[in-house]
Short mmCIF file of C-alpha atoms in Angstrom, two decimals:
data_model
loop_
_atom_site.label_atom_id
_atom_site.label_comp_id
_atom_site.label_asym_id
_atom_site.label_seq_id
_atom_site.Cartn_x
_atom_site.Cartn_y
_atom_site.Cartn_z
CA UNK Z 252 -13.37 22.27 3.03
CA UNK Z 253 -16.45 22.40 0.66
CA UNK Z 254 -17.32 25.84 -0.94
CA UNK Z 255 -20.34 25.66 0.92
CA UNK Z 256 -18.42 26.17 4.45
CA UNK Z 257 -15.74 28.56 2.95
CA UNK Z 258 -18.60 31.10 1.62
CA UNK Z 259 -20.75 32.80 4.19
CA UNK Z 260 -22.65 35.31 2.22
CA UNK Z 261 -26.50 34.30 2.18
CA UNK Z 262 -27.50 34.22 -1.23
CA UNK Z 263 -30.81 36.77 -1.36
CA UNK Z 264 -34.35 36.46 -1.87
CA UNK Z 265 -33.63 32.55 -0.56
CA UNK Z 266 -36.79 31.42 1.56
CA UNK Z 267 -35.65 30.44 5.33
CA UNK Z 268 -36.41 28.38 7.33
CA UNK Z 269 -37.70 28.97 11.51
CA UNK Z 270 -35.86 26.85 13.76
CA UNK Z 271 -37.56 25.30 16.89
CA UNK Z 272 -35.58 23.61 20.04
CA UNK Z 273 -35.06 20.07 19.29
CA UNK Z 274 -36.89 18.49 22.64
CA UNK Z 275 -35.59 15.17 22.51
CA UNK Z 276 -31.97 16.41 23.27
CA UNK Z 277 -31.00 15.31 26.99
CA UNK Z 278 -27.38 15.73 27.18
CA UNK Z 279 -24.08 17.83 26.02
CA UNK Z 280 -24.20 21.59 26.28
CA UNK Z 281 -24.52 22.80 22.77
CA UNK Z 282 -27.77 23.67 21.27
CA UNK Z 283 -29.77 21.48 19.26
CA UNK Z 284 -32.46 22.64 17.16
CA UNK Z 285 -35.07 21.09 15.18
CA UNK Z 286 -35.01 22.01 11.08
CA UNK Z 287 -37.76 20.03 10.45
CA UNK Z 288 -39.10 16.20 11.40
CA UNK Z 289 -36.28 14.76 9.85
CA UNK Z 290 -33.31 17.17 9.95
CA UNK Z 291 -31.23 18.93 13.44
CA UNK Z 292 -28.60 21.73 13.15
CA UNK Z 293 -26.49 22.70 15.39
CA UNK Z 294 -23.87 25.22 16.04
CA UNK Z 295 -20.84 24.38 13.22
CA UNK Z 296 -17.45 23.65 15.21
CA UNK Z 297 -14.78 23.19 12.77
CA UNK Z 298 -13.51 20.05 13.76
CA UNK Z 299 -16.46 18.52 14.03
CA UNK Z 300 -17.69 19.52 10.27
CA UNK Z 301 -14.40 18.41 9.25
CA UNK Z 302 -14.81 15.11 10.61
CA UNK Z 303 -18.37 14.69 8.84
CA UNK Z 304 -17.02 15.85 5.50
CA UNK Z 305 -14.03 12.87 6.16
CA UNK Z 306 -15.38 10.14 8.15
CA UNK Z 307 -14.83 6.48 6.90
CA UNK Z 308 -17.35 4.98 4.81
CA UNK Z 309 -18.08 1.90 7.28
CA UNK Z 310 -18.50 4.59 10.07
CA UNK Z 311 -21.71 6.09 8.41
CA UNK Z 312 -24.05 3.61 9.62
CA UNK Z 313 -22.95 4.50 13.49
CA UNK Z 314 -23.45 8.37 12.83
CA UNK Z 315 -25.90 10.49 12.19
CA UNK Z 316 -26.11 11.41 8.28
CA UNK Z 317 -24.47 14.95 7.16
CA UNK Z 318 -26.55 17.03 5.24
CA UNK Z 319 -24.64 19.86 5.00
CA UNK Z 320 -24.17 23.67 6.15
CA UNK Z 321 -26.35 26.79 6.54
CA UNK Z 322 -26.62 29.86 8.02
CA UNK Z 323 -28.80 31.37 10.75
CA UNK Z 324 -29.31 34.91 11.65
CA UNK Z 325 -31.72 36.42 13.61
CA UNK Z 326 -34.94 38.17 12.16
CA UNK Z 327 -37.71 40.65 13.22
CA UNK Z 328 -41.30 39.68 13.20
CA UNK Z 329 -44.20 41.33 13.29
CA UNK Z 330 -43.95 41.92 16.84
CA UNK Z 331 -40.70 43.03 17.00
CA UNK Z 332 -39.23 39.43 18.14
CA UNK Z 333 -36.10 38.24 16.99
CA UNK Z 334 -36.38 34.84 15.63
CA UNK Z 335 -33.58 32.05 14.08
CA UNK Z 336 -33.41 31.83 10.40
CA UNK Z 337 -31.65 29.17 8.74
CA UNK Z 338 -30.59 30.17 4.65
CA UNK Z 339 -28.63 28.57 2.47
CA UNK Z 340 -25.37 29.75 2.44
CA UNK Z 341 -23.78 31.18 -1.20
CA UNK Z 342 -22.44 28.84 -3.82
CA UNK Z 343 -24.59 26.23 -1.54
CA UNK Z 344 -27.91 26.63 -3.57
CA UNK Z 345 -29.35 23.27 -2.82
CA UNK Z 346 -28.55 23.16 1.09
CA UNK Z 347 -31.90 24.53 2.18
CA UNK Z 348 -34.44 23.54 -0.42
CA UNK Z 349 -33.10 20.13 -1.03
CA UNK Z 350 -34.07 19.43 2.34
CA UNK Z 351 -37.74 19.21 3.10
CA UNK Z 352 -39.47 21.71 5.05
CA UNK Z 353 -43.08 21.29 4.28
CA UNK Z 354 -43.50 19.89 8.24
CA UNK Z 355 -42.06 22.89 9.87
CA UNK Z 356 -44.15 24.91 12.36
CA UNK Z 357 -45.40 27.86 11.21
CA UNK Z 358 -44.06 31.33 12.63
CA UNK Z 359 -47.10 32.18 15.43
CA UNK Z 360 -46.87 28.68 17.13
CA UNK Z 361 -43.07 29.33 17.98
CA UNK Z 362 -43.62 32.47 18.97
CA UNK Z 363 -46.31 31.67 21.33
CA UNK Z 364 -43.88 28.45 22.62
CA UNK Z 365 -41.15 30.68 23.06
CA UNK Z 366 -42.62 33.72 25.29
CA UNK Z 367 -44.21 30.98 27.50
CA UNK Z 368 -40.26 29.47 28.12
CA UNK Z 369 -38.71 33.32 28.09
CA UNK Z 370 -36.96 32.11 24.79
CA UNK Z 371 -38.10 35.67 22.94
CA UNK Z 372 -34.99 37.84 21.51
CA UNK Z 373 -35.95 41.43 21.63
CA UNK Z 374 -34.53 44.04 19.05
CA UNK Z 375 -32.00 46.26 20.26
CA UNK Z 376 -33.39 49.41 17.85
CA UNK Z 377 -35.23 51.61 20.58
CA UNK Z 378 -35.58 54.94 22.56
CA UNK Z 379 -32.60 55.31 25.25
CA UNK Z 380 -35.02 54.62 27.96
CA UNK Z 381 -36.25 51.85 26.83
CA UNK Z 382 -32.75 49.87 26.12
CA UNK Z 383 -32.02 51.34 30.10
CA UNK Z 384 -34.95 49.45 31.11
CA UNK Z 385 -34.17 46.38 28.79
CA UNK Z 386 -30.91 46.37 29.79
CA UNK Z 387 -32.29 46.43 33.76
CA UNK Z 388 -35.05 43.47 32.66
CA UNK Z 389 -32.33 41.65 30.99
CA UNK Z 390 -29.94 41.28 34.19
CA UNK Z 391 -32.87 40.08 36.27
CA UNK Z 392 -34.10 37.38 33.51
CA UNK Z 393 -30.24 36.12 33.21
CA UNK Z 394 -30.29 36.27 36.96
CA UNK Z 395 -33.43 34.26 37.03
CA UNK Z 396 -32.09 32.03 34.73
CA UNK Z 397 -29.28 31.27 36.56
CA UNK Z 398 -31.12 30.16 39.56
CA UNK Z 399 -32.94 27.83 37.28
CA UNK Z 400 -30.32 26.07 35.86
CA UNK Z 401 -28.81 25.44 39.91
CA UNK Z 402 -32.25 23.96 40.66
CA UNK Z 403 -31.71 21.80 37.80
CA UNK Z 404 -28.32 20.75 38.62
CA UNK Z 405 -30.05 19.57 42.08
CA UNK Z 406 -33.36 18.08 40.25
CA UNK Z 407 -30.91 15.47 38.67
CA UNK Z 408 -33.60 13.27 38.07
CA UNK Z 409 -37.04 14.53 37.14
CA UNK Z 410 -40.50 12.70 36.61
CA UNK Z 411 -42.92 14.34 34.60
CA UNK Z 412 -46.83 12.90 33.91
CA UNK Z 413 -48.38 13.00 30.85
CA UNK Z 414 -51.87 11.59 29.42
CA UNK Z 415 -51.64 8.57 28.69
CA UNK Z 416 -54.94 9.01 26.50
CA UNK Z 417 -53.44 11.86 24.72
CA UNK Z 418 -50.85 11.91 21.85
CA UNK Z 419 -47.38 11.41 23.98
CA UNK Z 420 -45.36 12.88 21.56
CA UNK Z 421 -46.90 16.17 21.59
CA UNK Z 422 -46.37 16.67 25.22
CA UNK Z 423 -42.66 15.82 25.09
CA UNK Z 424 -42.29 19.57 23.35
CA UNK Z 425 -42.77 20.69 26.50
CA UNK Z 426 -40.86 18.67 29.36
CA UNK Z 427 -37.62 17.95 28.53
CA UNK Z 428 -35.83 20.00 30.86
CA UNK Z 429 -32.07 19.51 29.61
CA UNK Z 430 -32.97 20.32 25.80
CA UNK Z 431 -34.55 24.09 27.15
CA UNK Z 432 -31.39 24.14 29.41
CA UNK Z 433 -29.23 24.37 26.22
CA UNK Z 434 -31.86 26.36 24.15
CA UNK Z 435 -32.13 28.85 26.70
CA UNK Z 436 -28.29 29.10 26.82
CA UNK Z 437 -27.56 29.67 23.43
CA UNK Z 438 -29.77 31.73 22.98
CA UNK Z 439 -28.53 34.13 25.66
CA UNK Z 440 -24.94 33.35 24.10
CA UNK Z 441 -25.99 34.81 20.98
CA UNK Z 442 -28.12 37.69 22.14
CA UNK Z 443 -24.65 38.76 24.33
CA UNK Z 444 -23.17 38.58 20.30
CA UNK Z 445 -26.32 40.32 18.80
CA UNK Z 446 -24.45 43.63 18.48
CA UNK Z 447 -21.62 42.43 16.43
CA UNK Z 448 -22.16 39.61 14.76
CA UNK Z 449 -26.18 38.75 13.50
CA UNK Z 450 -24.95 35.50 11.34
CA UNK Z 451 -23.35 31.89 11.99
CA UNK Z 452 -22.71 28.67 10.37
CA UNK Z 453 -24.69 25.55 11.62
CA UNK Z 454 -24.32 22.31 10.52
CA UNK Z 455 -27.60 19.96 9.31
CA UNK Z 456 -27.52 16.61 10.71
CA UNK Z 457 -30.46 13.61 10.66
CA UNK Z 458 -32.92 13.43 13.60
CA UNK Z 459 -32.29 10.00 14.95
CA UNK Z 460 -35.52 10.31 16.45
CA UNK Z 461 -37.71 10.81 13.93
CA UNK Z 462 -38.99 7.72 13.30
CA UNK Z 463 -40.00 6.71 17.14
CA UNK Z 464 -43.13 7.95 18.23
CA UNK Z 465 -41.92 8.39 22.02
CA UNK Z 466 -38.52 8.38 21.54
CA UNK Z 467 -36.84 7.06 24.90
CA UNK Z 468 -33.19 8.37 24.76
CA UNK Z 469 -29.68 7.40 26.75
CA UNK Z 470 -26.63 9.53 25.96
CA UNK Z 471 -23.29 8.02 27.15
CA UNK Z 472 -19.79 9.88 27.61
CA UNK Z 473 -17.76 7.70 26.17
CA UNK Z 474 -13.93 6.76 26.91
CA UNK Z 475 -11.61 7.34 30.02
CA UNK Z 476 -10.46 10.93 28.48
CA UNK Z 477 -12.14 13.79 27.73
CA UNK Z 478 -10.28 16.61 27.06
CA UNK Z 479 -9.10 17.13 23.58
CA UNK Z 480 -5.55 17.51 22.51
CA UNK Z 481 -6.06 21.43 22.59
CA UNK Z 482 -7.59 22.00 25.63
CA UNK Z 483 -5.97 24.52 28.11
CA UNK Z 484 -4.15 22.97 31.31
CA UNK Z 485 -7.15 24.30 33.40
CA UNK Z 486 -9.99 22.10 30.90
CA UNK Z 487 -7.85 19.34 30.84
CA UNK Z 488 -7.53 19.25 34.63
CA UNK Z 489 -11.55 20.08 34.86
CA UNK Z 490 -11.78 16.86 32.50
CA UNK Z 491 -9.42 14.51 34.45
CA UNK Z 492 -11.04 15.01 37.40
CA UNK Z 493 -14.53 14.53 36.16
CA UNK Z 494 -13.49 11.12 34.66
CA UNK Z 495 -11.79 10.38 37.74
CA UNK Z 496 -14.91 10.59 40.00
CA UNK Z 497 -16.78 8.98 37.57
CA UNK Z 498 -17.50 5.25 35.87
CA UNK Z 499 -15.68 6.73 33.34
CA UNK Z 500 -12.20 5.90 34.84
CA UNK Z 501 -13.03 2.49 35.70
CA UNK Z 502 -15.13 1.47 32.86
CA UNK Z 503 -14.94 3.84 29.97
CA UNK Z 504 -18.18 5.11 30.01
CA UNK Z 505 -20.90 7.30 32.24
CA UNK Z 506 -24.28 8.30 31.80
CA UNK Z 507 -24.52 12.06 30.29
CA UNK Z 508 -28.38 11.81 30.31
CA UNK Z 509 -31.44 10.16 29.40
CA UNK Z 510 -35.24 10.09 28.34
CA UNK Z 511 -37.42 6.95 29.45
CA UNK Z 512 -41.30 6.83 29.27
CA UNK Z 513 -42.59 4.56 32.09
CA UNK Z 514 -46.06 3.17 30.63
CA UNK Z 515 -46.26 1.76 33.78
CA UNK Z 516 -46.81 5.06 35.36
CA UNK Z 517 -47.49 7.38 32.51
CA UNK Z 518 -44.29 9.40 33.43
CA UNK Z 519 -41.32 10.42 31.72
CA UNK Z 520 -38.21 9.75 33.34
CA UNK Z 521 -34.66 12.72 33.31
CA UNK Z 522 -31.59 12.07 34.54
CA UNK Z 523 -29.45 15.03 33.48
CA UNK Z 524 -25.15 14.20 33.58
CA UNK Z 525 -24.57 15.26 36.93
CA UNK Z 526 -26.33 12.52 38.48
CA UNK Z 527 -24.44 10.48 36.04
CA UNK Z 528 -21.33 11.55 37.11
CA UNK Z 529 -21.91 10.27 40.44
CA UNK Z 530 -23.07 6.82 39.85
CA UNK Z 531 -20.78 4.06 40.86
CA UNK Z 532 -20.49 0.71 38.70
CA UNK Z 533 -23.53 -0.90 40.10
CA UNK Z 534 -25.70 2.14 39.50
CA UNK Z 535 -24.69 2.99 36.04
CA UNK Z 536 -26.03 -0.86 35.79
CA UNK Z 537 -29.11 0.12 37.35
CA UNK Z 538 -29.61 3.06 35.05
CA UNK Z 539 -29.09 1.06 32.27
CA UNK Z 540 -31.76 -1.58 33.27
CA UNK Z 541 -33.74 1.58 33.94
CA UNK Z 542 -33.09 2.65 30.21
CA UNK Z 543 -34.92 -0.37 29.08
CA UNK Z 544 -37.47 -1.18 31.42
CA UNK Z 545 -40.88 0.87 31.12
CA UNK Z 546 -42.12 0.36 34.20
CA UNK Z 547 -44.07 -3.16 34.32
CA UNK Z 548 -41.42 -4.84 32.27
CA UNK Z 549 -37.92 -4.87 30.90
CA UNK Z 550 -37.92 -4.76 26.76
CA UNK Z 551 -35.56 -7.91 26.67
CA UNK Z 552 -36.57 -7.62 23.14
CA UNK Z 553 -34.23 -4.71 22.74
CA UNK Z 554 -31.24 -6.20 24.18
CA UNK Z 555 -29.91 -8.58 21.55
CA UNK Z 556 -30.06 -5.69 19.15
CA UNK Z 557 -28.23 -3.35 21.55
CA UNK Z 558 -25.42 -5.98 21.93
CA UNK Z 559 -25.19 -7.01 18.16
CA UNK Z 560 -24.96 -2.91 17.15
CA UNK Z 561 -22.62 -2.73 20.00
CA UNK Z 562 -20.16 -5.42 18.94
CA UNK Z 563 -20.30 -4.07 15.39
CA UNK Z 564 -19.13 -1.06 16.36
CA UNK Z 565 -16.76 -2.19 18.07
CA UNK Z 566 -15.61 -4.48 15.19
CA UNK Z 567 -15.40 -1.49 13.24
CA UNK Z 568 -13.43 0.96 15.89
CA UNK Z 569 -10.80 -1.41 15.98
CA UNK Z 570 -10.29 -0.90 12.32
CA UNK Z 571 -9.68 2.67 12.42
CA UNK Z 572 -5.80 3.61 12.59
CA UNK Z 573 -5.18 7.15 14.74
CA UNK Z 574 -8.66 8.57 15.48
CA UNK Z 575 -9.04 9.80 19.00
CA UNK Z 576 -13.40 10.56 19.56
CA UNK Z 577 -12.29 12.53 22.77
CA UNK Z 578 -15.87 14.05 24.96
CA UNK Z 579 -17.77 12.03 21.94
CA UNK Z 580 -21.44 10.68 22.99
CA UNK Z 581 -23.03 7.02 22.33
CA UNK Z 582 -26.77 7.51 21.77
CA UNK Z 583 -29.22 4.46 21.98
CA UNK Z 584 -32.55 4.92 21.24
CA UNK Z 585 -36.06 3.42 21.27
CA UNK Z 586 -39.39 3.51 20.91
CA UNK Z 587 -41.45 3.51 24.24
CA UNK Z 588 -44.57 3.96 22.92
CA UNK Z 589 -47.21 0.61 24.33
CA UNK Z 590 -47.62 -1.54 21.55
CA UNK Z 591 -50.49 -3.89 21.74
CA UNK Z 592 -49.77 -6.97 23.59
CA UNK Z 593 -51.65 -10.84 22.52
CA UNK Z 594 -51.16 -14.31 23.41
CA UNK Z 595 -48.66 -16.25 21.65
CA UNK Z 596 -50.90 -18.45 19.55
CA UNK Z 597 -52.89 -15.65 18.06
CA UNK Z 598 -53.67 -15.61 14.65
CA UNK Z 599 -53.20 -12.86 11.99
CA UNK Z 600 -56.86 -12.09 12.35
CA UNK Z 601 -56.80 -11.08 16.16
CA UNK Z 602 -53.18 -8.88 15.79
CA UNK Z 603 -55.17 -6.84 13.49
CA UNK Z 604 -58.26 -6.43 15.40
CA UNK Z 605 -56.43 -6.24 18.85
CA UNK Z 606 -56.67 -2.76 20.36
CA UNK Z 607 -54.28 -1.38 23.05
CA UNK Z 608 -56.58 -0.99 25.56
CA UNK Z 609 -57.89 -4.52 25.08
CA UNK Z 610 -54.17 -6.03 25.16
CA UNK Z 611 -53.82 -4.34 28.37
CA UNK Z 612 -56.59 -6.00 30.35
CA UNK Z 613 -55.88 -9.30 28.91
CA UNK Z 614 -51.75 -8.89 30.01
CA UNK Z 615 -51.23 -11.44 32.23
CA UNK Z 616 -53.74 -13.61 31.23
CA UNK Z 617 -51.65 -15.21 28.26
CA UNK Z 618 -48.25 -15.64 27.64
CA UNK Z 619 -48.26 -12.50 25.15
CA UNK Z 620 -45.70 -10.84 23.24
CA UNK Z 621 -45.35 -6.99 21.73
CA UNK Z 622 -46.76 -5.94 18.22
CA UNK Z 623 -45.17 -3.83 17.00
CA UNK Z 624 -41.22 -2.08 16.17
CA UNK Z 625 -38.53 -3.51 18.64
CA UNK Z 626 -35.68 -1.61 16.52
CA UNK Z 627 -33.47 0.20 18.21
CA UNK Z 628 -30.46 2.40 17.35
CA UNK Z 629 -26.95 3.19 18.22
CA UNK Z 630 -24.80 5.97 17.08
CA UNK Z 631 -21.92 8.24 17.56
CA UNK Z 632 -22.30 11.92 17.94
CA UNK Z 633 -20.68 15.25 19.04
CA UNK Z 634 -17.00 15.32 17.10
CA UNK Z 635 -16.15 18.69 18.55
CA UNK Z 636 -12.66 17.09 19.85
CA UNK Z 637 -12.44 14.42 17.67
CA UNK Z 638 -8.56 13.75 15.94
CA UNK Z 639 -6.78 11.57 13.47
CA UNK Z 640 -3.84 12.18 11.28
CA UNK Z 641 -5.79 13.21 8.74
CA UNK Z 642 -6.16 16.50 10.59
CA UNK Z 643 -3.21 18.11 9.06
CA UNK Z 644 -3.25 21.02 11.45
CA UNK Z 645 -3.47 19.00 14.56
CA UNK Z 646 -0.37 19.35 16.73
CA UNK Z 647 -0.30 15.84 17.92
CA UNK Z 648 -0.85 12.81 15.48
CA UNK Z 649 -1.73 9.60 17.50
CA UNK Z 650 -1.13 6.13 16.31
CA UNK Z 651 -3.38 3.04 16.79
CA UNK Z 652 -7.11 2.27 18.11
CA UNK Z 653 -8.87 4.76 20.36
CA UNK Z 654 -8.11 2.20 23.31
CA UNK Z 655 -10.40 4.36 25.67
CA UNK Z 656 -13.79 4.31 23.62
CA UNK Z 657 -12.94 0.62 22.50
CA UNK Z 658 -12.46 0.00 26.28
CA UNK Z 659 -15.89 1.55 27.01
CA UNK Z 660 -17.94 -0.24 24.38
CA UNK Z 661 -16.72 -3.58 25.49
CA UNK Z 662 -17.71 -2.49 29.33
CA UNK Z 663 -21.06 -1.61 27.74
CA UNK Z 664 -21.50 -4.94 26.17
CA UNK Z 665 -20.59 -6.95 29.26
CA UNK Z 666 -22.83 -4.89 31.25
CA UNK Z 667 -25.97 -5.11 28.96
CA UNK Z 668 -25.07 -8.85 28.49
CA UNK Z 669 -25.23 -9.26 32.25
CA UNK Z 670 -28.67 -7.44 32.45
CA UNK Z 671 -30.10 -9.98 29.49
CA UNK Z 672 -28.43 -13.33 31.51
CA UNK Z 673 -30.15 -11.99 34.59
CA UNK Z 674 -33.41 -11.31 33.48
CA UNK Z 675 -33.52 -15.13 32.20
CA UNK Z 676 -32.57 -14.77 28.41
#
């Protein structure tokens, strides 16, 4: 363990730094928040910081990057809200301010985000009447919130409109409905803790999502087991069943949630995990052609990249002797922002001068092609259950490949390879 993890004293008169929801987040059930543009934290789960601090090098490229560990306690405003701090923690001195924070939003815009969503932590320092009433307030927003999070269970797949003149990206801070599902949660979690403990270790990770404008997002369960070696007989048995009555048991893999703008539409497309968990074979094929069609089109141009990341993970899985990524996460991301659109034969002249709104009436007209990125990523996340012999403390040392991710991957790539024969590549 680095002497950054083992020391949890926040070294004073550091400058913090306000953490915001992450809103691109669409599956899993712990937090995400956003550092800044580039950088997420999240809640630090010893095995899973373990596993960053160890990973193989060839594995780095299908991860997110690690940037380290810092702490985040609540603090009072000027109005009496309790906000989430991130420091760096002691002996760490370079955690926080090696990491850039010029972007971050400034205190008042949070604020004024967060009473809208019910997201504002209250100090407990007041009268005896007042905490009787707060306590009587609290039961019926918790209550509230409750019956929100059934409706969403039931609302397994959401559309949502935006402007399609307006900047996209702004208005995905305020749909998403999974990522303020978790925020909303952990928040709660840690108000219960307020009391007794006002400080915990998260863990700074890269935002894969940075550099797409609309990021469109698929998060895949990965594997036909879940539950890690430690689990109790009742999670295990939660976790067997779940794979059972899922793809996951008969292809390795399920959808845990996605993000898809439609241009065709202007809408934004959620499907949270629970309608995931009930898709058979053929309509975890039709999400996935869902992924990576925006409405008018599929992005075929996306597919060959997909399969070649795919395969290379693969490649590199197969290498690895004992790790088990047990409840681990695939993410594939995009961009689904319109690019401009011109016929084939254009000249450098015209893709500079074409506009989007131009490219638009002319589709159809021309054989055209998209200007623009086609990149797309693929990566690993959530190690919460991962284990490999390494693990010294682990109770159970298994040998070879992870046979039920492998498994998975490969169903992937014969799936997506089927979607790219049958659209006519």
């Amino acid at each position: 363990m680095s002497p950054a993890f083992r020391a949890m004293d926040v070294e004073p008169r550091t400058k913090g730094v306000l953490l915001e929801p992450f809103v691109h987040q669409v599956g899993g059930h712990s937090c995400v928040l956003r550092f800044n543009e580039t950088t997420l934290c999240k809640p630090l789960v010893p095995r899973e910081h373990q596993f960053y601090e160890t990973l193989p090098a060839e594995m780095r490229k299908f991860t997110p990057q690690y940037k380290g560990v810092v702490s985040v306690r609540f603090e009072e405003d000027e109005d009496r809200n309790l906000c989430l701090i991130a420091y760096p923690l002691k002996g760490d001195h370079g955690t926080v301010d090696s990491v850039d924070n010029s972007d971050c939003e400034p205190k008042s815009k949070l604020l004024r985000w967060t009473n809208k969503k019910h997201h504002v932590l209250e100090t407990e320092k007041s009268p005896k009447d007042w905490v009787r009433q707060h306590r009587k307030e609290e039961k019926m927003k918790s209550h509230k919130l409750e019956e929100e999070f059934e409706w969403l269970k039931k609302s397994e797949v959401l559309y949502y409109s935006v402007e399609k003149k307006g900047n996209i990206s702004s208005q995905l801070k305020h749909s998403n409905p999974w990522s303020m599902k978790c925020h909303q949660q952990q928040l709660q979690r840690m108000k219960e803790n307020a009391k007794h403990r006002n400080q915990y270790k998260f863990i700074l990770l890269e935002n894969l999502t940075s550099r797409y404008e609309v990021p469109c997002v698929l998060d895949l369960k990965m594997g036909t087991r879940q539950h890690g070696d430690d689990a109790s007989e009742e999670k295990a048995a939660n976790q067997i069943r779940k794979c059972q009555q899922s793809t996951s048991a008969v292809i390795g893999v399920r959808v845990c949630g996605m993000q898809v703008y439609q241009a065709g539409s202007g809408q934004l497309m959620f499907m949270n995990k629970y309608h995931g968990r009930k898709l058979s074979v053929q309509g975890f094929k039709e999400a996935l052609f869902q992924f990576f069609h925006n409405g008018r089109y599929l992005r075929r141009e996306l597919l060959g990249p997909v399969l070649k990341k795919l395969a290379e993970l693969k490649a590199v899985l197969e290498r690895q002797e004992s790790y088990r990524f047990y409840s681990s996460s695939l993410l594939v991301i995009y961009d689904g922002k319109e690019w401009p659109e011109v016929a084939l034969d254009s000249d450098a002249e015209d893709l500079e001068d074409l506009s989007e709104e131009s490219a638009d009436e002319s589709a159809g007209a021309y054989a055209y092609k998209p200007i623009g990125t086609s990149s797309v990523d693929v990566r690993m996340i959530d190690f919460a259950h991962t284990t490999c012999r390494l693990y010294g403390e682990d109770s159970v040392v298994h040998e070879g490949q992870d046979a039920g991710y492998i498994f998975g991957l490969q169903s992937l790539i014969d799936i997506v390879t089927e979607i790219s024969e049958e659209s006519g590549e």
